[in-house]
Coordinates of C-alpha atoms and ligand atoms in Angstrom, one line a residue:
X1 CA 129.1 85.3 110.3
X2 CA 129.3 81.6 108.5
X3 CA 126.1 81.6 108.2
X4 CA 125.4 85.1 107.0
X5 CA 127.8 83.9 104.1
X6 CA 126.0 81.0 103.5
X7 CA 122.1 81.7 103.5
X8 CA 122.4 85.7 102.7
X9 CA 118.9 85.5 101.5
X10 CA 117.5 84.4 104.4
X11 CA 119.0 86.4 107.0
X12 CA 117.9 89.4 104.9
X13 CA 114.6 88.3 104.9
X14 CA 114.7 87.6 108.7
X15 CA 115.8 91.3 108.7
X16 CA 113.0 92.6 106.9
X17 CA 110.3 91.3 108.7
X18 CA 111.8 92.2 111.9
X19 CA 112.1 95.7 110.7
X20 CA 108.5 96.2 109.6
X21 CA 107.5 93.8 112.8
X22 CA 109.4 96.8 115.0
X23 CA 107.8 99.6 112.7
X24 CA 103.9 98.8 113.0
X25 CA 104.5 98.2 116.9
X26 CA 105.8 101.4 117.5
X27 CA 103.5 103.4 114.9
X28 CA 100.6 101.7 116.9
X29 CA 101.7 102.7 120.3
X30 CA 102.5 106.1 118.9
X31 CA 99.5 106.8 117.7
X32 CA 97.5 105.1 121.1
X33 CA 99.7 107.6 123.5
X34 CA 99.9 111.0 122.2
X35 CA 102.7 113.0 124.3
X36 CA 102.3 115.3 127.2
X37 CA 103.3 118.0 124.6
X38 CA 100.8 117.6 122.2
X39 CA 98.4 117.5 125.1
X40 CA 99.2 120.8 126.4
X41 CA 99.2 122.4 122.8
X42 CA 95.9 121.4 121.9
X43 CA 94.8 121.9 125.1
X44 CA 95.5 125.8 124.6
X45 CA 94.1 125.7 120.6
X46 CA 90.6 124.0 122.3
X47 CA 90.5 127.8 124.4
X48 CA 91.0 129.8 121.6
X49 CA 88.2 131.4 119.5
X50 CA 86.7 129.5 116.6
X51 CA 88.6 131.4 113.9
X52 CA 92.0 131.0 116.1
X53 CA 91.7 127.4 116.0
X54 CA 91.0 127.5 112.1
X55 CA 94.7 129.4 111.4
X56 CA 96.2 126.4 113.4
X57 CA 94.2 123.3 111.5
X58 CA 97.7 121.5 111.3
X59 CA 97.3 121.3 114.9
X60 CA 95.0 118.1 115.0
X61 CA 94.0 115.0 116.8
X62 CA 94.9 112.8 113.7
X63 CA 98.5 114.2 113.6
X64 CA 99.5 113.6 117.2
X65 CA 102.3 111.3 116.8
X66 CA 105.1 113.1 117.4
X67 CA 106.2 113.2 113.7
X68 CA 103.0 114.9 113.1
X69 CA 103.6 116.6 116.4
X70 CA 107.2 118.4 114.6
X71 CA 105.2 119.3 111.6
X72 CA 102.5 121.5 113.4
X73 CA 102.6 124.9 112.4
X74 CA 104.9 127.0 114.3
X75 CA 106.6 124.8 116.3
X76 CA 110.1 123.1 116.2
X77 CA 111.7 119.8 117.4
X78 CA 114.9 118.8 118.7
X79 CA 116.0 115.2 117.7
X80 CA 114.6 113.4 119.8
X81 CA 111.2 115.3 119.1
X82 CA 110.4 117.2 122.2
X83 CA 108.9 120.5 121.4
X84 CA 111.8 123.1 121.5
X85 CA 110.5 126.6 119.8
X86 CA 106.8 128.2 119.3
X87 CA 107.2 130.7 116.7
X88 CA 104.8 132.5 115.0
X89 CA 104.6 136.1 113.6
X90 CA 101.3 137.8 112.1
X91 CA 99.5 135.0 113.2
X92 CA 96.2 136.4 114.6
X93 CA 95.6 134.0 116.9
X94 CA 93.6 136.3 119.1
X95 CA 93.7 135.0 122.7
X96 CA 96.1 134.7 125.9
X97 CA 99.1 132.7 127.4
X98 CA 97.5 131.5 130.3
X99 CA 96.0 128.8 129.2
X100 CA 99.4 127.6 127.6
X101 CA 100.5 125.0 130.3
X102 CA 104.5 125.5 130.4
X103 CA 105.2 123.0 132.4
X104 CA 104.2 120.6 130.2
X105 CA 106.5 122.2 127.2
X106 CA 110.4 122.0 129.3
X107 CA 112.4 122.3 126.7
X108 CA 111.5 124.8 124.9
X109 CA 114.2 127.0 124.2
X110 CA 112.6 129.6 121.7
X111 CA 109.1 131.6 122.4
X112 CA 108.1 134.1 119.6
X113 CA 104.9 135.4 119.4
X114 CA 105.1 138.7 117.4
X115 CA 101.9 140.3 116.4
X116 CA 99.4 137.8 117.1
X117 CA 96.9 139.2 119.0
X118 CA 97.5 138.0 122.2
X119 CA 96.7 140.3 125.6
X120 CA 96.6 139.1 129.2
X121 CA 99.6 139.0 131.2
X122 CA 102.4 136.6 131.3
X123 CA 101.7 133.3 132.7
X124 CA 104.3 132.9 135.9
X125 CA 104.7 129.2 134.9
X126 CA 107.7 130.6 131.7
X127 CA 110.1 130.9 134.9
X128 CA 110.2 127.4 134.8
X129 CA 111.5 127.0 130.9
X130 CA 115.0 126.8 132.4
X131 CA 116.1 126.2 128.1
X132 CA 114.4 129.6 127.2
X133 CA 117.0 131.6 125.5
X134 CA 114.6 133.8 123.3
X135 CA 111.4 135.5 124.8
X136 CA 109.2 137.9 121.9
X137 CA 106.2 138.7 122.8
X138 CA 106.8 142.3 120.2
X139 CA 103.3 143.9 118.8
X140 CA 100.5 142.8 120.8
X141 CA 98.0 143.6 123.7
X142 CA 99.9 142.0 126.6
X143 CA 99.3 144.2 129.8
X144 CA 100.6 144.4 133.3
X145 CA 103.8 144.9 135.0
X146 CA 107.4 143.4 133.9
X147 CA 106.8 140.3 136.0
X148 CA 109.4 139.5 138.8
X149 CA 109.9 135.9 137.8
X150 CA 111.1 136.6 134.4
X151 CA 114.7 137.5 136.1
X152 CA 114.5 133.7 137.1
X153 CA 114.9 132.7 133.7
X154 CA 118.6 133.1 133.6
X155 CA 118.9 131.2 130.1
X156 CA 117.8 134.4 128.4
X157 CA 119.9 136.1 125.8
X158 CA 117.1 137.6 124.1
X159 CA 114.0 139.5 125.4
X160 CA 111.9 141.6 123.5
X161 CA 108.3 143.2 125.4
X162 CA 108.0 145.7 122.6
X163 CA 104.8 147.6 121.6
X164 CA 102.5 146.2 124.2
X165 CA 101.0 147.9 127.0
X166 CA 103.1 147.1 129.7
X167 CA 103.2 149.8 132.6
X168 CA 105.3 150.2 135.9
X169 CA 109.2 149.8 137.0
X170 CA 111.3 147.3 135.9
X171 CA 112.3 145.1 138.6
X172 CA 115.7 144.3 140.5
X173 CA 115.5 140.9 139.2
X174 CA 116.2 141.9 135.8
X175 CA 120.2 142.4 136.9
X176 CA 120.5 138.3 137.1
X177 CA 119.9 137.9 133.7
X178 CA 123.4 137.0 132.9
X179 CA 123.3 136.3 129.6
X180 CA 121.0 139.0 127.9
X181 CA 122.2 140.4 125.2
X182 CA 119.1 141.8 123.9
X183 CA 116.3 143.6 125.6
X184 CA 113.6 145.2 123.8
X185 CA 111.4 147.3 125.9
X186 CA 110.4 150.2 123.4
X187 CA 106.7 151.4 123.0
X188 CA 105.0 150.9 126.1
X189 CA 104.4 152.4 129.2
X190 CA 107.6 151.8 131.9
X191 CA 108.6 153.9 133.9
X192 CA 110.7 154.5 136.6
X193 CA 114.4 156.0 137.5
X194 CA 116.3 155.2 134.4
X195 CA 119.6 156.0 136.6
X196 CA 119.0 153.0 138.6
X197 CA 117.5 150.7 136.0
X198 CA 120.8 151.2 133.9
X199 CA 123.0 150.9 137.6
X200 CA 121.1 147.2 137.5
X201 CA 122.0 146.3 134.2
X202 CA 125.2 147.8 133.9
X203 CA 127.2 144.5 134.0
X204 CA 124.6 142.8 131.7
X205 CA 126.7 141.4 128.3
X206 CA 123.9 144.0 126.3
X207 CA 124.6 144.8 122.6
X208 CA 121.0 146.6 122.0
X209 CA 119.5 148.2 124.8
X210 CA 116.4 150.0 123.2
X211 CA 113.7 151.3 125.9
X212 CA 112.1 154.4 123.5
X213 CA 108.5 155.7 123.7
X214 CA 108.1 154.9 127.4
X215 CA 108.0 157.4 130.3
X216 CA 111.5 156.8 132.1
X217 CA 112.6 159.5 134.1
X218 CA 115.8 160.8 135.5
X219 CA 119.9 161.1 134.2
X220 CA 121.9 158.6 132.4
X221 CA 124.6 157.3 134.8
X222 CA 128.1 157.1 134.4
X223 CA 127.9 153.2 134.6
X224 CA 127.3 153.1 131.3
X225 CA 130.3 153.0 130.7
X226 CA 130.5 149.8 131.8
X227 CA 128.2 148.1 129.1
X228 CA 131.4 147.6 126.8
X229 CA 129.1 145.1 125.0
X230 CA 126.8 147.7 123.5
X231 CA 126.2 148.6 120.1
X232 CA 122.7 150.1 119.6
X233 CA 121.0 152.4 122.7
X234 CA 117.7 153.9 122.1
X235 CA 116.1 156.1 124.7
X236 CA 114.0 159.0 122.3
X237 CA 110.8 159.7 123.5
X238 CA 111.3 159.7 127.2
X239 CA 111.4 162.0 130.3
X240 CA 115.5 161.7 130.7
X241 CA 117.3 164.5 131.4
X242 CA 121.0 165.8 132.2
X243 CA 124.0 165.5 130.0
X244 CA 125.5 162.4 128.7
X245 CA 128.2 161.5 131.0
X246 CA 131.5 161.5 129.2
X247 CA 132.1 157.8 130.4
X248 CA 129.5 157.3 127.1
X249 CA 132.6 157.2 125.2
X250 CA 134.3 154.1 126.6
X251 CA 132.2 152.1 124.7
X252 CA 134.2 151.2 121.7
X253 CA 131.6 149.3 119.6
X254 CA 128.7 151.9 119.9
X255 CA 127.3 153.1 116.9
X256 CA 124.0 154.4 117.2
X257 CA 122.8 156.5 120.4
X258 CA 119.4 158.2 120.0
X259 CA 118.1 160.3 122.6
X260 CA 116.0 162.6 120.9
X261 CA 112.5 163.9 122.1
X262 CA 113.9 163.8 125.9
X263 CA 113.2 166.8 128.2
Ligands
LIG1 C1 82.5 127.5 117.1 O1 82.5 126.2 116.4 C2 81.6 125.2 117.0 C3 81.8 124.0 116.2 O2 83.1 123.7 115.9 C4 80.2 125.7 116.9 O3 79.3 124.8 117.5 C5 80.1 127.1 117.6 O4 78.8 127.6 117.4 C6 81.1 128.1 117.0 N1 81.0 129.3 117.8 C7 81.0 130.5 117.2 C8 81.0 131.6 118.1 O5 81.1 130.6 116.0
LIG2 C1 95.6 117.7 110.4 O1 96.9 118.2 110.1 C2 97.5 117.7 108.9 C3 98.9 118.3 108.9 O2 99.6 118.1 110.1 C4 96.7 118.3 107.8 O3 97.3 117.8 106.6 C5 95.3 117.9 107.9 O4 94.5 118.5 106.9 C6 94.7 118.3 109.2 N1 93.4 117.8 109.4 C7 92.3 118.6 109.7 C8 91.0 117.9 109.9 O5 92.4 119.8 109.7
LIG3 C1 113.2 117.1 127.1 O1 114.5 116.8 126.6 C2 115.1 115.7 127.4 C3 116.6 115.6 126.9 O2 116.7 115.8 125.5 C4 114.3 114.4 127.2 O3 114.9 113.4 128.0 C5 112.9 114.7 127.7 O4 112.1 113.6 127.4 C6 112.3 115.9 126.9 N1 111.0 116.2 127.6 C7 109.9 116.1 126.9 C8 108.6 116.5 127.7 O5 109.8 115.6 125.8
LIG4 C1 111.2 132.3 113.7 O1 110.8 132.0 112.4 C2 111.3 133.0 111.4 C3 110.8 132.5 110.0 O2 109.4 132.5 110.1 C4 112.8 132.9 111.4 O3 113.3 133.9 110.5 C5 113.4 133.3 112.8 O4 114.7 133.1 112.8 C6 112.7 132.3 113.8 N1 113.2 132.7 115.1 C7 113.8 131.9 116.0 C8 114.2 132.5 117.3 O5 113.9 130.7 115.8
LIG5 C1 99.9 142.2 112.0 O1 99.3 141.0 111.4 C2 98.2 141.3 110.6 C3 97.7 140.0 110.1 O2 97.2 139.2 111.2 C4 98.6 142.2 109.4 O3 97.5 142.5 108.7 C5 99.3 143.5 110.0 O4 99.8 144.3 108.9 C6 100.4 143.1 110.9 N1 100.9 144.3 111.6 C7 102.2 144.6 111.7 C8 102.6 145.8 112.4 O5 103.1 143.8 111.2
LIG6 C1 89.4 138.8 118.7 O1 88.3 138.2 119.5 C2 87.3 139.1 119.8 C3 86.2 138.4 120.6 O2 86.7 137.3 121.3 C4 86.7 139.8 118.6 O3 85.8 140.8 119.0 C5 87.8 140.4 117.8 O4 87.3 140.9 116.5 C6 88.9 139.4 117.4 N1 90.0 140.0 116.8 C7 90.6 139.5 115.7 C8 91.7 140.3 115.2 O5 90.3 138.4 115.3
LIG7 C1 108.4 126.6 138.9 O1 109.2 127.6 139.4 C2 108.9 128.2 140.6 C3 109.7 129.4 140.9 O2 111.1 129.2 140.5 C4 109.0 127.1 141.7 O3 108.6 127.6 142.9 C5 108.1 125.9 141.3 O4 108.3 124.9 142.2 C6 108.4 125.4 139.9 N1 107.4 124.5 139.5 C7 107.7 123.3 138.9 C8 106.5 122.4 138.6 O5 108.8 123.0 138.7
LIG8 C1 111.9 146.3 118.9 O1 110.7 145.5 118.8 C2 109.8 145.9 117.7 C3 108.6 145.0 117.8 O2 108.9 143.7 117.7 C4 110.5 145.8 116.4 O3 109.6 146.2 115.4 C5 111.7 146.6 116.4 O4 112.4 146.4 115.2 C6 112.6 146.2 117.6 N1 113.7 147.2 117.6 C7 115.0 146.9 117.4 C8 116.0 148.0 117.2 O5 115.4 145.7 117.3
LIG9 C1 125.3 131.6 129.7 O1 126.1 131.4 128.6 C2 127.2 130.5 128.8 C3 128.0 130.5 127.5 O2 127.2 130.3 126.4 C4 126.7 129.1 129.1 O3 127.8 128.3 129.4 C5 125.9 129.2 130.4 O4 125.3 128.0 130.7 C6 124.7 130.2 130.2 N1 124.1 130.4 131.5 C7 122.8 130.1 131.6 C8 122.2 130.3 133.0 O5 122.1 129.5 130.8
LIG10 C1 104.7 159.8 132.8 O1 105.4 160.3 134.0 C2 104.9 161.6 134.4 C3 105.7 162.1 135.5 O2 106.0 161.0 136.4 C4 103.4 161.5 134.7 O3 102.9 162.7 135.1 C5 102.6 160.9 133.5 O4 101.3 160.7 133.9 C6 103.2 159.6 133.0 N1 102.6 159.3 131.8 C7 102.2 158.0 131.5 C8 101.6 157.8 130.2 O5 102.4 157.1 132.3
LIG11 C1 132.3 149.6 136.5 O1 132.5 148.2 137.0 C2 133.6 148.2 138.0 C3 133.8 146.7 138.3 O2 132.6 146.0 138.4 C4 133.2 149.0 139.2 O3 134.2 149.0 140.2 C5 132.9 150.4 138.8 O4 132.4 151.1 139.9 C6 131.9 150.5 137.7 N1 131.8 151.8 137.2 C7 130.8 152.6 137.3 C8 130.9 154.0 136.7 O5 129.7 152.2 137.8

């Protein structure tokens, strides 16, 4: 302290140059070591076709620090500047997931990819995003069944599938997804008993459950009146049939049922 009073100048001085002394060493071994992350994304842009990897330019060898890393299109940081959201809308980035290695992306917490192109399936590594709270893969060509191994990722509050090409049943696993509050299955090709898919996600904390323009069959159960939560149910354009069981009007914070074009 005495002689901070003393020689102020000089210990500002000694300051300084350790400051910029601590700056250029870690900008150099930034710059040397790009991160796992950045690996894995550019890794996926180097699959894509040539006009793909055009609409992601920001996306470069000369911006892999993980400053530059942050300011990639599409993606966010947390503070410490691990990769935490992918989010991209009309983006036609024209390819698939699979080459996307998840692993390398943990904590990633957000996933959007709405009308970009993309077909394939879904690669089974996303089960391991334990962060992943929203999943959007709405408007594009994706194909195949509702995987298993999404009902693993029991972060999820928000899931949307919507206008793809998905076929089949929607799997038991769905019921351990604890915290979904959203699930947006509308404009595909499920199908299935709808009694029992609503039995399995009758405890669910759903506010919008919208599954239109698919081809579920069967009745509406009276479990329904279980999902206190909801507040949007969409089911037009189905095979559902049977009346609406009067337990429908428990829940308190409904306000918009459509189950128009059923049989
Ligand atoms: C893609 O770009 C590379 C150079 O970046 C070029 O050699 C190749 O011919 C291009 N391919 C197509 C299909 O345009
Ligand atoms: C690399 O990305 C930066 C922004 O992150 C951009 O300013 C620069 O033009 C890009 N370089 C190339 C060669 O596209
Ligand atoms: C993920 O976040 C944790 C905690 O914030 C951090 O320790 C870890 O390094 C991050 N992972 C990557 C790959 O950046
Ligand atoms: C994705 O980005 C859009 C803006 O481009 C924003 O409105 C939206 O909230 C973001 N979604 C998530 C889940 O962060
Ligand atoms: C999808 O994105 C393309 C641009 O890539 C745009 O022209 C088209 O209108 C978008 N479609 C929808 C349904 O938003
Ligand atoms: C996507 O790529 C295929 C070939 O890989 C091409 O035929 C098609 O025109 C592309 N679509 C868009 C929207 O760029
Ligand atoms: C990913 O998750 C699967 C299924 O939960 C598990 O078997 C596998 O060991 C995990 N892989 C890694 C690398 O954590
Ligand atoms: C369902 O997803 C589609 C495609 O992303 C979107 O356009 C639509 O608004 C969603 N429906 C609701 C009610 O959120
Ligand atoms: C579900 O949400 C609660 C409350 O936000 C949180 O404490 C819990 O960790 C979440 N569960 C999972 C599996 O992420
Ligand atoms: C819908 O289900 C009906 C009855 O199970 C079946 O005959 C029909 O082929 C299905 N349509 C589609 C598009 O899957
Ligand atoms: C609603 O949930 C309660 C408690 O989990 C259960 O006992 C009851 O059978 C459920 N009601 C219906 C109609 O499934």
């Amino acid at each position: 302290m005495i002689s901070s009073y003393k020689f102020p100048h000089l210990l500002s001085m000694a300051t300084l140059l350790f400051l910029v002394a601590v700056h250029l060493h870690s900008s150099a071994a930034v710059a040397v070591v790009p991160s796992t992350e950045a690996n894995a994304l550019l890794e996926w842009k180097s699959q894509l076709p040539n006009q793909s990897r055009a609409l992601l330019s920001s996306w470069n060898e000369s911006s892999t620090t993980s400053t530059g890393l942050c300011s990639w299109k599409g993606l966010t940081c947390d503070a410490s500047r691990s990769v935490t959201g992918l989010n991209f809308s009309h983006v036609a980035i024209n390819g698939t997931l699979q080459g996307l290695n998840f692993l390398s992306l943990p904590n990633l917490t957000t996933i959007v990819f709405i009308n970009c192109s993309l077909s394939g399936g879904i690669p089974s590594t996303i089960s391991n995003l334990s962060k992943l709270t929203t999943f959007d893969l709405g408007i594009n060509g994706f194909s195949g069944g509702f995987p298993v191994f999404l009902g693993y990722i029991t972060s999820l509050q928000y899931l949307s599938l919507s206008d793809n090409y998905f076929t089949g049943t929607i799997p038991g696993s769905i019921a351990t997804l604890s915290n979904l509050t959203y699930l947006n299955l509308s404009n595909n090709q499920f199908s299935g008993d709808v009694t029992s898919l609503i039995r399995l996600i009758s405890s669910l904390p759903l506010q919008k459950l919208l599954l239109s323009y698919n081809n579920f069959t069967g009745s509406i159960p009276s479990s329904i009146g279980n999902m206190s939560s909801l507040v949007q149910l969409w089911l037009q354009q189905n095979q559902i049939h049977g009346l609406i069981p009067f337990e429908i009007g428990k829940l308190g914070f409904l306000w918009q049922l459509d189950l128009s074009q059923n049989i």
